Short mmCIF file of C-alpha atoms in Angstrom, two decimals:
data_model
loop_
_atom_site.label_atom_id
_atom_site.label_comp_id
_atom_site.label_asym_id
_atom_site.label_seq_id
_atom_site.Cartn_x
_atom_site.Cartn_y
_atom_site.Cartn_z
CA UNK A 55 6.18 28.48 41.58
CA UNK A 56 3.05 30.73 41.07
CA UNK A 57 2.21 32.00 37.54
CA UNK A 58 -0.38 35.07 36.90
CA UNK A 59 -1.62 35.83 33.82
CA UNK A 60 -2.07 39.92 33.69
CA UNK A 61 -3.78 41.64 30.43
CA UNK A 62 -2.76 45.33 29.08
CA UNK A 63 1.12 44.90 29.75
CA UNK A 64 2.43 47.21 27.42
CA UNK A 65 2.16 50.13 29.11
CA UNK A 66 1.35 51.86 32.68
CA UNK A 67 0.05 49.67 35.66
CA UNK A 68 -0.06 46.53 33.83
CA UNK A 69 3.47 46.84 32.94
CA UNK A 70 4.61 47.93 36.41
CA UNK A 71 2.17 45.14 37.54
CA UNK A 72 4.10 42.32 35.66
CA UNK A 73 7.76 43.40 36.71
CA UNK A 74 6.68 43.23 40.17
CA UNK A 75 5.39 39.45 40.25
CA UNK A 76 8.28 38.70 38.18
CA UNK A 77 10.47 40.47 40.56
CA UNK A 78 8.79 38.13 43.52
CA UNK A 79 10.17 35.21 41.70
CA UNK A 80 6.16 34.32 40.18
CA UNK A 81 6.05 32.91 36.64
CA UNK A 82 4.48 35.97 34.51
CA UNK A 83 2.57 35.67 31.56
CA UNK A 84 1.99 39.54 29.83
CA UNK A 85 -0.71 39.89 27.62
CA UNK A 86 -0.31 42.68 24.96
CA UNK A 87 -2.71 43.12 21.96
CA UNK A 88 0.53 44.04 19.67
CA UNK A 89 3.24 42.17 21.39
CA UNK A 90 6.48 44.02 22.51
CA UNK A 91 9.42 41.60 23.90
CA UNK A 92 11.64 44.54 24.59
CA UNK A 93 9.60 46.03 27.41
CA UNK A 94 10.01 42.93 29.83
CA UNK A 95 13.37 41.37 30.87
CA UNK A 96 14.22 38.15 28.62
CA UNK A 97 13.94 35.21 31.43
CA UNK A 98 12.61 31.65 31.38
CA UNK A 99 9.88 32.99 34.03
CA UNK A 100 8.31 35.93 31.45
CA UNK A 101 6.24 35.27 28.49
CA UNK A 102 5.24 37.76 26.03
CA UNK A 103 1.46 36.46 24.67
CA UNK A 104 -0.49 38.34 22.01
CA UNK A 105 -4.10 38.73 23.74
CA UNK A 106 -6.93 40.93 22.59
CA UNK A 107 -9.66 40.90 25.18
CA UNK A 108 -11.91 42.04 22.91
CA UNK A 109 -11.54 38.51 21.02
CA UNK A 110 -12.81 35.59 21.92
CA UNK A 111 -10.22 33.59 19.52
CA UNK A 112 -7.54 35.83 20.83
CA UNK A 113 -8.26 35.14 24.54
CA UNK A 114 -8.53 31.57 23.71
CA UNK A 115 -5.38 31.17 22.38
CA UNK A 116 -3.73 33.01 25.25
CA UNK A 117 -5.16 31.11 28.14
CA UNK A 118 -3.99 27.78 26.16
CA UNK A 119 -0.70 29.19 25.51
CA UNK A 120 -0.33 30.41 29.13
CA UNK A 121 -1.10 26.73 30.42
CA UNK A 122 -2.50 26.51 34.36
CA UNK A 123 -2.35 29.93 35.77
CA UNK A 124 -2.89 30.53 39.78
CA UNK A 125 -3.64 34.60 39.55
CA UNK A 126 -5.44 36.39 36.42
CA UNK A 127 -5.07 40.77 36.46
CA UNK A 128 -7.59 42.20 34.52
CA UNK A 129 -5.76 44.90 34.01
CA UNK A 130 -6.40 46.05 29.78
CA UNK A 131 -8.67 49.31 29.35
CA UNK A 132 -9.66 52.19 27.88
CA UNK A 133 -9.73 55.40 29.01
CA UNK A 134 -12.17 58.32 27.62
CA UNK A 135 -12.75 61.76 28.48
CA UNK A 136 -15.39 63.75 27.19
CA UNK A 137 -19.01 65.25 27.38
CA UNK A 138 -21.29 62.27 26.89
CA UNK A 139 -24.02 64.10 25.17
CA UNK A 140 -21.31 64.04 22.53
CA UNK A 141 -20.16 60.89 22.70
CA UNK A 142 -21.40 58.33 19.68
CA UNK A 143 -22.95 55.47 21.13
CA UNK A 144 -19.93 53.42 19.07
CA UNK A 145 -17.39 54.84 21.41
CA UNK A 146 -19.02 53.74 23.88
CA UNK A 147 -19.41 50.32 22.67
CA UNK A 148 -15.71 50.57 22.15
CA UNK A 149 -15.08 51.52 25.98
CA UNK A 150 -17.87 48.76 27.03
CA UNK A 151 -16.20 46.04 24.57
CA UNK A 152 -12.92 46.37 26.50
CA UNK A 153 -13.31 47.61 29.83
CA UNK A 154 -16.66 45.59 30.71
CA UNK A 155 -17.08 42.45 28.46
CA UNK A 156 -13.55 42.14 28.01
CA UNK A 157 -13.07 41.28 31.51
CA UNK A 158 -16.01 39.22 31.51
CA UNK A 159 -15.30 36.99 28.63
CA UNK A 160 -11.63 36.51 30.47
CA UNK A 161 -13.42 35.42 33.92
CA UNK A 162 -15.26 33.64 32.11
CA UNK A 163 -12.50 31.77 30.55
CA UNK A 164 -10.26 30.66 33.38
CA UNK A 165 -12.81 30.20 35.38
CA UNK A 166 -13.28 26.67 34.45
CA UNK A 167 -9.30 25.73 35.45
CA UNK A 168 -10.02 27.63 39.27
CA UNK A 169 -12.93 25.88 39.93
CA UNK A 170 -11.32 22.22 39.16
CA UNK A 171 -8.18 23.16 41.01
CA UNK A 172 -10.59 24.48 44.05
CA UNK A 173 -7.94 27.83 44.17
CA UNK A 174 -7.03 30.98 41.57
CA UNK A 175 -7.43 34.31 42.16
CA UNK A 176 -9.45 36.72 39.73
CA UNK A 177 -8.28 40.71 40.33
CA UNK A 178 -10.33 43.30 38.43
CA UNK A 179 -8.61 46.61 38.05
CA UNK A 180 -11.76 49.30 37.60
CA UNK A 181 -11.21 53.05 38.95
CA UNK A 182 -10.99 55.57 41.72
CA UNK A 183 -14.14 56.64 39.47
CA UNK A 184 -16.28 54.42 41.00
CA UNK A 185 -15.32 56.25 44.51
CA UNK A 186 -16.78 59.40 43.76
CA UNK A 187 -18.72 61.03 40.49
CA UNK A 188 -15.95 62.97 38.51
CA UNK A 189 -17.15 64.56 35.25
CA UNK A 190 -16.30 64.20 31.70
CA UNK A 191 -15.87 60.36 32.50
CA UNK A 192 -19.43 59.49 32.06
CA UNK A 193 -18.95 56.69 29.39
CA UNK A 194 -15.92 55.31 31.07
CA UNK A 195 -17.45 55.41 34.75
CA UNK A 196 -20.10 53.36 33.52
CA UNK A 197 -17.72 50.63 32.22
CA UNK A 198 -15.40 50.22 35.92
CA UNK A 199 -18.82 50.73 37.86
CA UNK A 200 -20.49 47.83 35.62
CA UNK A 201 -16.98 45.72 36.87
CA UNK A 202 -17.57 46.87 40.40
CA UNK A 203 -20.89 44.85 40.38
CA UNK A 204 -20.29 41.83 38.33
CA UNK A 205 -16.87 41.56 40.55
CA UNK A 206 -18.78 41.37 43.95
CA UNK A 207 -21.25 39.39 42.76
CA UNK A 208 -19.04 36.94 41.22
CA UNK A 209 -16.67 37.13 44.42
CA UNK A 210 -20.19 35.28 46.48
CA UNK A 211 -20.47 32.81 43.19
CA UNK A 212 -16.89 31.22 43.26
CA UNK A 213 -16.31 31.53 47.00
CA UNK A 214 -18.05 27.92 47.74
CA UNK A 215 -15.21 27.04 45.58
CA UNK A 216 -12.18 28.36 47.35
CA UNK A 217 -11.79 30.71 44.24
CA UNK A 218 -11.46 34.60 45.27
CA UNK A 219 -12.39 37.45 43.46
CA UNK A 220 -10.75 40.57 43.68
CA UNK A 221 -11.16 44.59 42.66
CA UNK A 222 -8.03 47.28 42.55
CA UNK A 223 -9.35 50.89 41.94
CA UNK A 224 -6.84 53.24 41.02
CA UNK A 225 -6.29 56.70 41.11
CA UNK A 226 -5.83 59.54 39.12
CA UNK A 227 -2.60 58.56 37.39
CA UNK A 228 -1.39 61.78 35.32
CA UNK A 229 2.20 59.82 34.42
CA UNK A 230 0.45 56.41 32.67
CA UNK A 231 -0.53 56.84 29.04
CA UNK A 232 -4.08 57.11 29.72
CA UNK A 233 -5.28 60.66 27.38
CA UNK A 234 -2.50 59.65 25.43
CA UNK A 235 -3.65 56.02 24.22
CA UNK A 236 -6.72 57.91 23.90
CA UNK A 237 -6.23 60.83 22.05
CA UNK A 238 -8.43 60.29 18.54
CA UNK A 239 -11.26 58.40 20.19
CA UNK A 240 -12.10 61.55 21.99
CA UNK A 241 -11.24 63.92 19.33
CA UNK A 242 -14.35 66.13 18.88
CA UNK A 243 -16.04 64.82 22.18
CA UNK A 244 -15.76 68.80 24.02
CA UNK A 245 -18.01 70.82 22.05
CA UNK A 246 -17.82 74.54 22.35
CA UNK A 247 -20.54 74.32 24.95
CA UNK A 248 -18.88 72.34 27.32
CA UNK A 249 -15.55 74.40 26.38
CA UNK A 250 -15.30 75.98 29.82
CA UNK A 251 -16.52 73.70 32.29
CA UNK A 252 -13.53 71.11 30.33
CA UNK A 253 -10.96 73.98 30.83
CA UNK A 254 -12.07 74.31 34.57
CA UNK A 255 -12.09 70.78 35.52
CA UNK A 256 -8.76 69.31 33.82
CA UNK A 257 -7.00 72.83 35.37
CA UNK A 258 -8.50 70.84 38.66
CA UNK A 259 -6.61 67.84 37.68
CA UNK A 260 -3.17 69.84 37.34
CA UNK A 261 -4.10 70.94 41.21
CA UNK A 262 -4.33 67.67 42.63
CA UNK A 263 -1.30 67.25 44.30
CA UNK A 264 -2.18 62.98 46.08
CA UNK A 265 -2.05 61.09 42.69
CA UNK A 266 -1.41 57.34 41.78
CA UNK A 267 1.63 56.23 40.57
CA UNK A 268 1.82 52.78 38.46
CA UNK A 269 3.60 50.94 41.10
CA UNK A 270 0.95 52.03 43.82
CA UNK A 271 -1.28 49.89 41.70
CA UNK A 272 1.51 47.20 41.16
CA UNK A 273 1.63 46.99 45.05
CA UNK A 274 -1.75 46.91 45.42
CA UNK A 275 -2.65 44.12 42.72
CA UNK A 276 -0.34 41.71 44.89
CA UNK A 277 -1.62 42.33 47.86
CA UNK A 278 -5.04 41.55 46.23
CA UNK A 279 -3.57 38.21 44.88
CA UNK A 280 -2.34 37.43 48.03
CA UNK A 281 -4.70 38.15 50.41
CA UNK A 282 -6.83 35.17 51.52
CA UNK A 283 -9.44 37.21 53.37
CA UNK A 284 -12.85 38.07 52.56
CA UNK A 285 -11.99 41.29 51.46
CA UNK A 286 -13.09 42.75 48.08
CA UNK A 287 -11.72 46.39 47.89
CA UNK A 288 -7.98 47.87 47.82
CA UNK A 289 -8.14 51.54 46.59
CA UNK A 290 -4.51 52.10 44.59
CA UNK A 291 -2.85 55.55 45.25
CA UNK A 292 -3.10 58.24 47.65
CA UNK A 293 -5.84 59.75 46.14
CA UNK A 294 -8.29 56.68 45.76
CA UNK A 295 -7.53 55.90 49.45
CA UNK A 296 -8.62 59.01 50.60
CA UNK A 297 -11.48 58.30 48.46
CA UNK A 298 -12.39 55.00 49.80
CA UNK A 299 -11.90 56.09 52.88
CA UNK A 300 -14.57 59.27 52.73
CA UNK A 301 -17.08 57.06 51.26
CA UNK A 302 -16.77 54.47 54.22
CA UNK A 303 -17.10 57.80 56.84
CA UNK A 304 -19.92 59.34 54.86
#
């Protein structure tokens, strides 16, 4: 029986993303920084684990607790909206800290156990945002499109060792918890100036009518976990496939 280990469960498309392995009958470890045993059925084949990828103790702990994994999702992130010229350069730390080195410091962690076992699967979960420039998402762009790289090139490092490295870049997802989760990081971050342009572009976002739903990304996760070709890519939602797919024609 396969067992993934997937980060950010508590909410959104890491928690759709662990009830679908588990409902393919794979082992499922969720990470969670504060741990919540109600979201997840109660079954010999889920585990709860407290993981912080933001802590090197913390992801320690949670890749010896989870034992020999076959499929990591780096799934945990932050999201940010805002007008980077007022954006402190801690926030952005913050955003880097989670969405870029967090990832990196998990790789980096179970990589050891893939390369032994010659197999394992890495899947990176960036952003439809590294499709095509969207404003106000300056900060966060940067973290996904820093992911984007270090994914590809570690996909060419690990191949001679029958490990494969995957991305999944979702859309616009208006029903996961996204603004929500972070609502006082970017308190203050649309100054009067940018007042406007902010109302016109997230009255843009209300008009999209192709957006991604959490098990879009769910679906598209295992297919990434399962796909033994060379491919490196699968867009998540409507709207990031019709990204991906104008950026291939342009």
């Amino acid at each position: 029986m396969n067992t993934v280990l997937i980060t950010g469960c508590s909410s959104g498309y890491g928690l759709a993303t662990a009830r679908h392995f588990h409902a393919q009958g794979w082992k499922v470890v969720a990470g969670m920084r504060r741990p919540r045993h109600d979201l997840l059925p109660t079954d010999e084949r889920l585990r709860v684990v407290a993981l912080d990828v933001t802590c090197e103790d913390s992801i320690a702990a949670a890749v010896d607790a989870a034992g020999p994994v076959d499929v990591v999702v780096n799934n945990a992130g932050l999201g940010l909206f805002g007008a980077f010229e007022a954006t402190p350069m801690t926030t952005v730390r913050e955003i880097f800290d989670t969405n870029t080195f967090g990832v990196m410091a998990l790789c980096q962690a179970v990589v050891p156990q893939f390369r032994a076992r010659g197999a394992g699967v890495l899947v990176n979960v960036t952003s439809s945002a590294v499709l095509a420039p969207f404003p106000l998402v300056a900060a966060y762009t940067a973290s996904k499109t820093a992911i984007e790289g270090f994914t590809a090139s570690l996909s060419h490092e690990l191949d001679a060792f029958g490990v494969r490295v995957k991305l999944v870049q979702p859309g616009y997802g208006p029903s996961t918890r996204f603004t929500a989760n972070g609502q006082q990081r970017m308190q203050g971050l649309i100054p009067d100036a940018y007042a406007p342009f902010a109302q016109r572009v997230f009255a843009g976002l209300g008009d999209i009518a192709a957006v991604t739903h959490e098990n879009d990304v769910a679906e598209a996760v295992w297919l990434a976990a399962n796909d033994g070709s060379q491919r490196l890519g699968y867009p998540a939602g409507a709207d990031a496939v019709a990204l991906a797919e104008r950026r291939v024609a342009a």
